[in-house]
């Protein structure tokens, strides 16, 4: 497949925002594939975690902005633990979700104030926050 890449694409607003929101330097990745090899959710993804980073490095935003992978990512941080360059793809996936939700103006389907204090004290907080961003009417 022939891919054309321009400076404007590589330095696009979306790529800059992904880097800003995630706090990750996308160009630290050298495509070793360790992240994808260890990702427990990869079977359900349409793009490998390393492919998501590669497309962003090349400024090919359209390829990632509707990907299923960002919603399937369980934010388990296995990719970060396996990355020899310390790239945290869970943060990059989260940044992609944030940008997508902003773009469509989605409102959360879950309102935490609907839950009782007793339930919230027992609820797994990471699961709540993770689900909060994902269970949205897109
Ligand atoms: S493990 Fe790190 S360096 Fe290797 S492909 Fe994944 S993000 Fe890139
Ligand atoms: S954080 Fe997401 S991309 Fe990284 S290993 Fe876990 S499920 Fe895969």
XYZ file of N, CA, C and O and ligand atoms in Angstrom:
568
model
N 0.844 -1.191 0.000
C 0.000 0.000 0.000
C 0.887 1.252 0.000
O 1.813 1.356 0.794
N 0.603 2.150 -0.936
C 1.381 3.378 -1.004
C 0.779 4.411 -0.031
O -0.436 4.621 -0.033
N 1.620 5.006 0.799
C 1.129 5.982 1.773
C 1.855 7.303 1.542
O 3.081 7.340 1.477
N 1.086 8.369 1.381
C 1.688 9.693 1.226
C 1.627 10.417 2.563
O 0.577 10.439 3.213
N 2.736 10.994 2.954
C 2.789 11.690 4.237
C 3.333 13.095 4.023
O 4.319 13.272 3.314
N 2.668 14.081 4.606
C 3.145 15.458 4.470
C 3.467 16.010 5.857
O 3.006 15.483 6.872
N 4.237 17.084 5.871
C 4.572 17.739 7.142
C 3.296 18.208 7.868
O 3.176 18.083 9.074
N 2.326 18.718 7.100
C 1.083 19.185 7.709
C 0.336 18.061 8.407
O -0.264 18.253 9.467
N 0.376 16.872 7.793
C -0.291 15.715 8.411
C 0.398 15.347 9.716
O -0.236 15.157 10.737
N 1.714 15.232 9.667
C 2.478 14.781 10.834
C 2.345 15.778 11.982
O 2.344 15.403 13.152
N 2.210 17.059 11.630
C 2.100 18.079 12.673
C 0.667 18.589 12.807
O 0.448 19.727 13.193
N -0.295 17.738 12.498
C -1.696 18.187 12.515
C -2.165 18.462 13.944
O -1.572 17.977 14.919
N -3.258 19.207 14.038
C -3.832 19.545 15.344
C -4.191 18.295 16.138
O -3.987 18.239 17.344
N -4.761 17.322 15.443
C -5.204 16.114 16.152
C -4.009 15.386 16.765
O -4.038 14.994 17.942
N -2.947 15.230 15.991
C -1.755 14.541 16.515
C -1.181 15.331 17.696
O -0.807 14.757 18.723
N -1.149 16.631 17.561
C -0.636 17.479 18.646
C -1.503 17.334 19.898
O -1.008 17.222 21.015
N -2.833 17.281 19.697
C -3.732 17.152 20.852
C -3.603 15.782 21.514
O -3.689 15.669 22.738
N -3.437 14.751 20.722
C -3.247 13.412 21.305
C -2.006 13.425 22.194
O -2.020 12.918 23.324
N -0.937 14.027 21.698
C 0.304 14.092 22.482
C 0.099 14.938 23.743
O 0.562 14.590 24.834
N -0.643 16.027 23.590
C -0.856 16.933 24.720
C -1.722 16.270 25.798
O -1.396 16.309 26.985
N -2.832 15.651 25.389
C -3.747 15.048 26.369
C -3.111 13.834 27.030
O -3.233 13.625 28.238
N -2.418 13.032 26.225
C -1.828 11.799 26.781
C -0.543 12.063 27.558
O -0.161 11.302 28.439
N 0.148 13.143 27.190
C 1.445 13.416 27.807
C 2.538 12.504 27.264
O 3.640 12.462 27.812
N 2.224 11.777 26.194
C 3.186 10.828 25.621
C 3.862 11.405 24.377
O 3.231 12.121 23.599
N 5.139 11.064 24.215
C 5.853 11.421 22.996
C 5.701 10.269 22.009
O 6.305 9.208 22.173
N 4.854 10.482 21.004
C 4.550 9.416 20.042
C 5.795 8.931 19.311
O 5.882 7.793 18.878
N 6.770 9.812 19.190
C 7.964 9.476 18.402
C 8.996 8.672 19.197
O 10.036 8.300 18.667
N 8.691 8.392 20.458
C 9.561 7.470 21.201
C 9.386 6.034 20.719
O 10.259 5.195 20.923
N 8.251 5.753 20.100
C 7.968 4.379 19.649
C 8.815 4.034 18.435
O 8.853 4.780 17.466
N 9.478 2.877 18.487
C 10.235 2.427 17.313
C 9.666 1.128 16.729
O 10.366 0.392 16.041
N 8.401 0.878 17.038
C 7.646 -0.188 16.377
C 8.214 -1.589 16.602
O 8.253 -2.419 15.681
N 8.602 -1.856 17.829
C 9.113 -3.207 18.116
C 7.980 -4.224 18.224
O 8.191 -5.421 18.045
N 6.772 -3.747 18.554
C 5.613 -4.634 18.616
C 5.390 -5.327 19.955
O 4.452 -6.119 20.100
N 6.226 -5.057 20.952
C 6.052 -5.702 22.265
C 4.684 -5.410 22.867
O 4.092 -6.258 23.531
N 4.204 -4.196 22.667
C 2.903 -3.809 23.236
C 1.799 -4.679 22.650
O 0.991 -5.254 23.388
N 1.780 -4.797 21.338
C 0.731 -5.567 20.670
C 0.813 -7.040 21.043
O -0.216 -7.712 21.211
N 2.031 -7.542 21.192
C 2.213 -8.965 21.523
C 1.687 -9.293 22.913
O 1.285 -10.427 23.174
N 1.658 -8.313 23.813
C 1.225 -8.588 25.186
C -0.162 -8.082 25.508
O -0.650 -8.296 26.616
N -0.806 -7.430 24.560
C -2.121 -6.819 24.847
C -3.200 -7.897 24.987
O -3.423 -8.679 24.062
N -3.910 -7.928 26.114
C -4.937 -8.953 26.313
C -6.213 -8.702 25.513
O -7.062 -9.582 25.417
N -6.357 -7.513 24.949
C -7.593 -7.183 24.226
C -7.410 -7.220 22.712
O -8.337 -6.903 21.967
N -6.217 -7.611 22.272
C -5.871 -7.429 20.864
C -6.777 -8.219 19.916
O -7.027 -7.787 18.789
N -7.308 -9.348 20.389
C -8.164 -10.169 19.512
C -9.411 -9.407 19.071
O -9.988 -9.699 18.033
N -9.829 -8.461 19.887
C -11.049 -7.713 19.577
C -10.762 -6.391 18.872
O -11.682 -5.642 18.571
N -9.478 -6.100 18.658
C -9.121 -4.798 18.080
C -9.064 -4.854 16.550
O -8.720 -5.883 15.979
N -9.362 -3.735 15.921
C -9.207 -3.672 14.463
C -7.819 -3.142 14.086
O -7.332 -3.395 12.991
N -7.191 -2.396 14.985
C -5.797 -1.960 14.791
C -5.001 -2.395 16.007
O -5.460 -2.251 17.138
N -3.820 -2.917 15.773
C -2.949 -3.265 16.896
C -2.572 -1.992 17.645
O -2.501 -0.908 17.040
N -2.285 -2.090 18.942
C -1.843 -0.891 19.669
C -0.646 -0.210 18.989
O -0.611 1.019 18.871
N 0.308 -1.005 18.516
C 1.478 -0.410 17.839
C 1.088 0.245 16.516
O 1.694 1.227 16.095
N 0.055 -0.287 15.867
C -0.407 0.331 14.617
C -1.061 1.687 14.896
O -0.908 2.628 14.104
N -1.802 1.757 15.995
C -2.417 3.044 16.355
C -1.320 4.109 16.481
O -1.424 5.215 15.933
N -0.240 3.750 17.166
C 0.863 4.710 17.351
C 1.507 5.045 16.002
O 1.804 6.205 15.709
N 1.687 4.030 15.168
C 2.346 4.263 13.878
C 1.536 5.209 12.990
O 2.066 6.127 12.377
N 0.229 4.973 12.946
C -0.620 5.866 12.143
C -0.508 7.299 12.663
O -0.446 8.245 11.885
N -0.497 7.448 13.976
C -0.395 8.798 14.538
C 0.964 9.420 14.229
O 1.057 10.610 13.922
N 2.019 8.618 14.286
C 3.358 9.139 13.940
C 3.365 9.687 12.513
O 4.040 10.666 12.215
N 2.601 9.005 11.645
C 2.568 9.403 10.235
C 1.505 10.470 9.967
O 1.343 10.916 8.832
N 0.770 10.826 11.023
C -0.265 11.852 10.853
C -1.491 11.336 10.122
O -2.299 12.116 9.625
N -1.650 10.012 10.055
C -2.795 9.428 9.347
C -3.967 9.292 10.329
O -4.340 8.207 10.764
N -4.525 10.430 10.659
C -5.531 10.529 11.719
C -6.827 9.807 11.359
O -7.455 9.178 12.211
N -7.220 9.900 10.099
C -8.489 9.279 9.690
C -8.484 7.778 9.968
O -9.510 7.189 10.244
N -7.307 7.178 9.871
C -7.213 5.726 10.080
C -7.477 5.340 11.538
O -7.879 4.227 11.814
N -7.208 6.242 12.458
C -7.381 5.881 13.872
C -8.615 6.491 14.527
O -9.099 5.966 15.530
N -9.136 7.553 13.970
C -10.145 8.276 14.743
C -11.470 7.521 14.889
O -12.233 7.807 15.798
N -11.718 6.562 14.024
C -12.926 5.736 14.182
C -12.589 4.288 14.525
O -13.426 3.403 14.345
N -11.391 4.064 14.999
C -11.001 2.669 15.245
C -11.736 2.109 16.469
O -12.090 2.830 17.401
N -11.954 0.801 16.402
C -12.614 0.098 17.504
C -11.635 -0.074 18.673
O -12.033 -0.156 19.834
N -10.359 -0.121 18.341
C -9.338 -0.444 19.348
C -9.375 0.490 20.558
O -9.182 0.051 21.695
N -9.637 1.762 20.322
C -9.608 2.701 21.464
C -10.699 2.376 22.477
O -10.538 2.610 23.664
N -11.837 1.800 21.995
C -12.949 1.469 22.897
C -12.735 0.107 23.544
O -13.268 -0.172 24.620
N -11.977 -0.734 22.854
C -11.734 -2.087 23.365
C -10.611 -2.089 24.409
O -10.573 -2.930 25.298
N -9.715 -1.138 24.304
C -8.587 -1.051 25.246
C -9.115 -1.059 26.677
O -9.984 -0.271 27.039
N -8.571 -1.969 27.472
C -9.035 -2.124 28.851
C -8.244 -1.260 29.826
O -8.448 -1.347 31.037
N -7.344 -0.436 29.302
C -6.509 0.428 30.144
C -5.753 -0.377 31.204
O -5.582 0.083 32.330
N -5.322 -1.569 30.801
C -4.644 -2.448 31.768
C -3.170 -2.070 31.966
O -2.533 -2.537 32.896
N -2.626 -1.287 31.036
C -1.238 -0.784 31.034
C -0.181 -1.874 30.812
O 0.997 -1.645 31.069
N -0.607 -3.031 30.333
C 0.372 -4.073 29.987
C 1.335 -3.557 28.911
O 2.534 -3.836 28.935
N 0.807 -2.801 27.961
C 1.651 -2.269 26.877
C 2.754 -1.375 27.450
O 3.907 -1.435 27.011
N 2.400 -0.587 28.424
C 3.384 0.295 29.049
C 4.472 -0.521 29.748
O 5.665 -0.237 29.640
N 4.019 -1.568 30.454
C 4.977 -2.404 31.182
C 5.952 -3.104 30.227
O 7.112 -3.326 30.570
N 5.493 -3.435 29.023
C 6.328 -4.175 28.073
C 7.132 -3.280 27.139
O 8.008 -3.756 26.411
N 6.845 -1.995 27.148
C 7.482 -1.110 26.155
C 8.911 -0.728 26.567
O 9.119 -0.139 27.631
N 9.890 -1.035 25.729
C 11.273 -0.672 26.061
C 11.519 0.832 26.036
O 12.538 1.302 26.542
N 10.586 1.576 25.458
C 10.731 3.033 25.375
C 9.795 3.759 26.331
O 9.693 4.988 26.310
N 9.057 3.001 27.138
C 8.201 3.625 28.156
C 6.971 4.321 27.610
O 6.400 5.182 28.279
N 6.538 3.933 26.404
C 5.333 4.565 25.835
C 4.099 3.952 26.497
O 3.966 2.733 26.561
N 3.199 4.798 26.999
C 1.984 4.322 27.648
C 0.810 4.461 26.682
O 0.202 5.529 26.574
N 0.510 3.380 25.998
C -0.545 3.436 24.972
C -1.922 3.584 25.601
O -2.833 4.127 24.984
N -2.098 3.156 26.843
C -3.415 3.346 27.471
C -3.759 4.837 27.529
O -4.913 5.226 27.372
N -2.745 5.674 27.727
C -2.995 7.129 27.746
C -3.296 7.655 26.344
O -4.092 8.577 26.180
N -2.661 7.073 25.357
C -2.929 7.489 23.971
C -4.348 7.089 23.567
O -5.079 7.863 22.948
N -4.751 5.870 23.961
C -6.129 5.422 23.668
C -7.130 6.329 24.378
O -8.170 6.686 23.824
N -6.830 6.691 25.601
C -7.734 7.576 26.346
C -7.826 8.943 25.655
O -8.915 9.514 25.532
N -6.697 9.446 25.180
C -6.709 10.737 24.476
C -7.569 10.646 23.211
O -8.331 11.567 22.890
N -7.468 9.531 22.498
C -8.292 9.354 21.290
C -9.778 9.324 21.653
O -10.614 9.898 20.954
N -10.103 8.653 22.761
C -11.510 8.614 23.185
C -12.013 10.011 23.546
O -13.095 10.417 23.167
N -11.189 10.736 24.275
C -11.582 12.094 24.686
C -11.854 12.957 23.456
O -12.870 13.655 23.378
N -10.951 12.892 22.479
C -11.118 13.715 21.277
C -12.371 13.311 20.502
O -13.099 14.150 19.984
N -12.617 12.011 20.443
C -13.805 11.518 19.717
C -15.079 11.996 20.417
O -16.038 12.426 19.776
N -15.087 11.907 21.736
C -16.277 12.321 22.483
C -16.507 13.820 22.358
O -17.644 14.283 22.236
N -15.406 14.571 22.351
C -15.557 16.020 22.154
C -16.113 16.309 20.765
O -16.959 17.183 20.587
N -15.621 15.575 19.794
C -16.019 15.814 18.410
C -17.513 15.600 18.210
O -18.184 16.371 17.540
N -18.042 14.520 18.804
C -19.466 14.222 18.596
C -20.337 14.875 19.668
O -21.555 14.785 19.612
N -19.706 15.522 20.653
C -20.473 16.186 21.700
C -21.276 15.210 22.542
O -22.387 15.511 22.980
N -20.727 14.009 22.732
C -21.469 12.977 23.468
C -21.576 13.322 24.948
O -20.656 13.871 25.535
N -22.702 12.979 25.483
C -22.921 13.159 26.922
C -22.897 11.776 27.579
O -23.440 10.818 27.030
N -22.297 11.672 28.739
C -22.267 10.365 29.408
C -23.667 9.823 29.672
O -24.577 10.579 30.011
N -23.816 8.518 29.476
C -25.095 7.872 29.754
C -25.227 7.590 31.247
O -26.306 7.409 31.762
N -24.077 7.541 31.895
C -24.064 7.238 33.323
C -23.898 8.529 34.110
O -23.023 9.334 33.805
N -24.754 8.719 35.099
C -24.606 9.870 35.984
C -24.284 9.315 37.366
O -25.110 8.617 37.965
N -23.078 9.615 37.843
C -22.664 9.021 39.123
C -23.589 9.406 40.265
O -23.694 8.673 41.251
N -24.286 10.519 40.119
C -25.175 10.922 41.210
C -26.407 9.999 41.293
O -27.172 10.060 42.244
N -26.597 9.141 40.262
C -27.704 8.176 40.305
C -27.425 7.032 41.275
O -28.333 6.294 41.644
N -26.143 6.857 41.646
C -25.786 5.730 42.511
C -25.778 6.179 43.977
O -25.426 7.326 44.283
N -26.130 5.250 44.836
C -26.131 5.573 46.265
C -24.687 5.667 46.773
O -23.771 5.071 46.184
N -24.511 6.404 47.853
C -23.171 6.524 48.441
C -22.648 5.172 48.882
O -21.478 4.867 48.736
N -23.568 4.358 49.385
C -23.174 3.020 49.838
C -22.606 2.216 48.668
O -21.577 1.556 48.784
N -23.287 2.286 47.520
C -22.807 1.550 46.352
C -21.457 2.102 45.884
O -20.530 1.350 45.579
N -21.345 3.415 45.847
C -20.100 4.026 45.354
C -18.904 3.681 46.230
O -17.783 3.562 45.742
N -19.159 3.512 47.526
C -18.057 3.127 48.424
C -17.526 1.731 48.082
O -16.358 1.442 48.225
N -18.430 0.856 47.587
C -18.023 -0.522 47.285
C -17.589 -0.692 45.832
O -16.915 -1.642 45.484
N -17.995 0.220 44.952
C -17.774 0.037 43.515
C -16.283 0.165 43.171
O -15.590 0.997 43.741
N -15.816 -0.680 42.244
C -14.411 -0.555 41.806
C -14.232 0.741 41.003
O -14.810 0.894 39.934
N -13.453 1.643 41.535
C -13.401 2.988 40.954
C -12.804 3.022 39.551
O -13.261 3.771 38.691
N -11.793 2.194 39.325
C -11.187 2.214 37.987
C -12.198 1.735 36.948
O -12.304 2.299 35.860
N -12.979 0.714 37.310
C -13.997 0.208 36.381
C -15.060 1.277 36.129
O -15.544 1.443 35.007
N -15.413 2.010 37.170
C -16.415 3.070 37.017
C -15.928 4.140 36.047
O -16.636 4.540 35.130
N -14.700 4.599 36.254
C -14.170 5.669 35.413
C -13.991 5.180 33.978
O -14.337 5.865 33.016
N -13.483 3.954 33.855
C -13.278 3.393 32.527
C -14.618 3.268 31.791
O -14.749 3.670 30.638
N -15.626 2.740 32.489
C -16.925 2.562 31.877
C -17.612 3.888 31.586
O -18.318 4.033 30.593
N -17.371 4.850 32.426
C -17.988 6.165 32.292
C -17.724 6.760 30.905
O -18.578 7.333 30.266
N -16.489 6.591 30.438
C -16.127 7.150 29.136
C -16.600 6.282 27.971
O -16.730 6.753 26.867
N -16.799 4.987 28.262
C -17.074 4.090 27.143
C -18.558 3.882 26.871
O -18.936 3.690 25.731
N -19.384 3.881 27.922
C -20.800 3.585 27.712
C -21.540 4.855 27.355
O -22.295 5.407 28.146
N -21.279 5.299 26.167
C -21.849 6.561 25.716
C -22.652 6.347 24.435
O -22.341 5.460 23.649
N -23.684 7.134 24.239
C -24.492 6.976 23.040
C -23.818 7.618 21.828
O -24.136 8.731 21.447
N -22.883 6.947 21.222
C -22.192 7.516 20.052
C -22.969 7.260 18.778
O -23.616 6.280 18.648
S 6.323 -1.580 22.792
Fe 6.716 0.644 22.771
S 8.306 0.946 21.221
Fe 7.460 -1.101 20.924
S 5.832 -0.806 19.370
Fe 4.853 -0.662 21.369
S 4.863 1.522 21.868
Fe 6.329 1.201 20.219
S -3.716 -0.705 27.976
Fe -5.027 -1.165 26.225
S -3.627 -1.288 24.486
Fe -2.393 -1.447 26.346
S -2.179 -3.656 26.712
Fe -3.945 -2.936 27.907
S -5.729 -3.274 26.586
Fe -3.886 -3.375 25.285
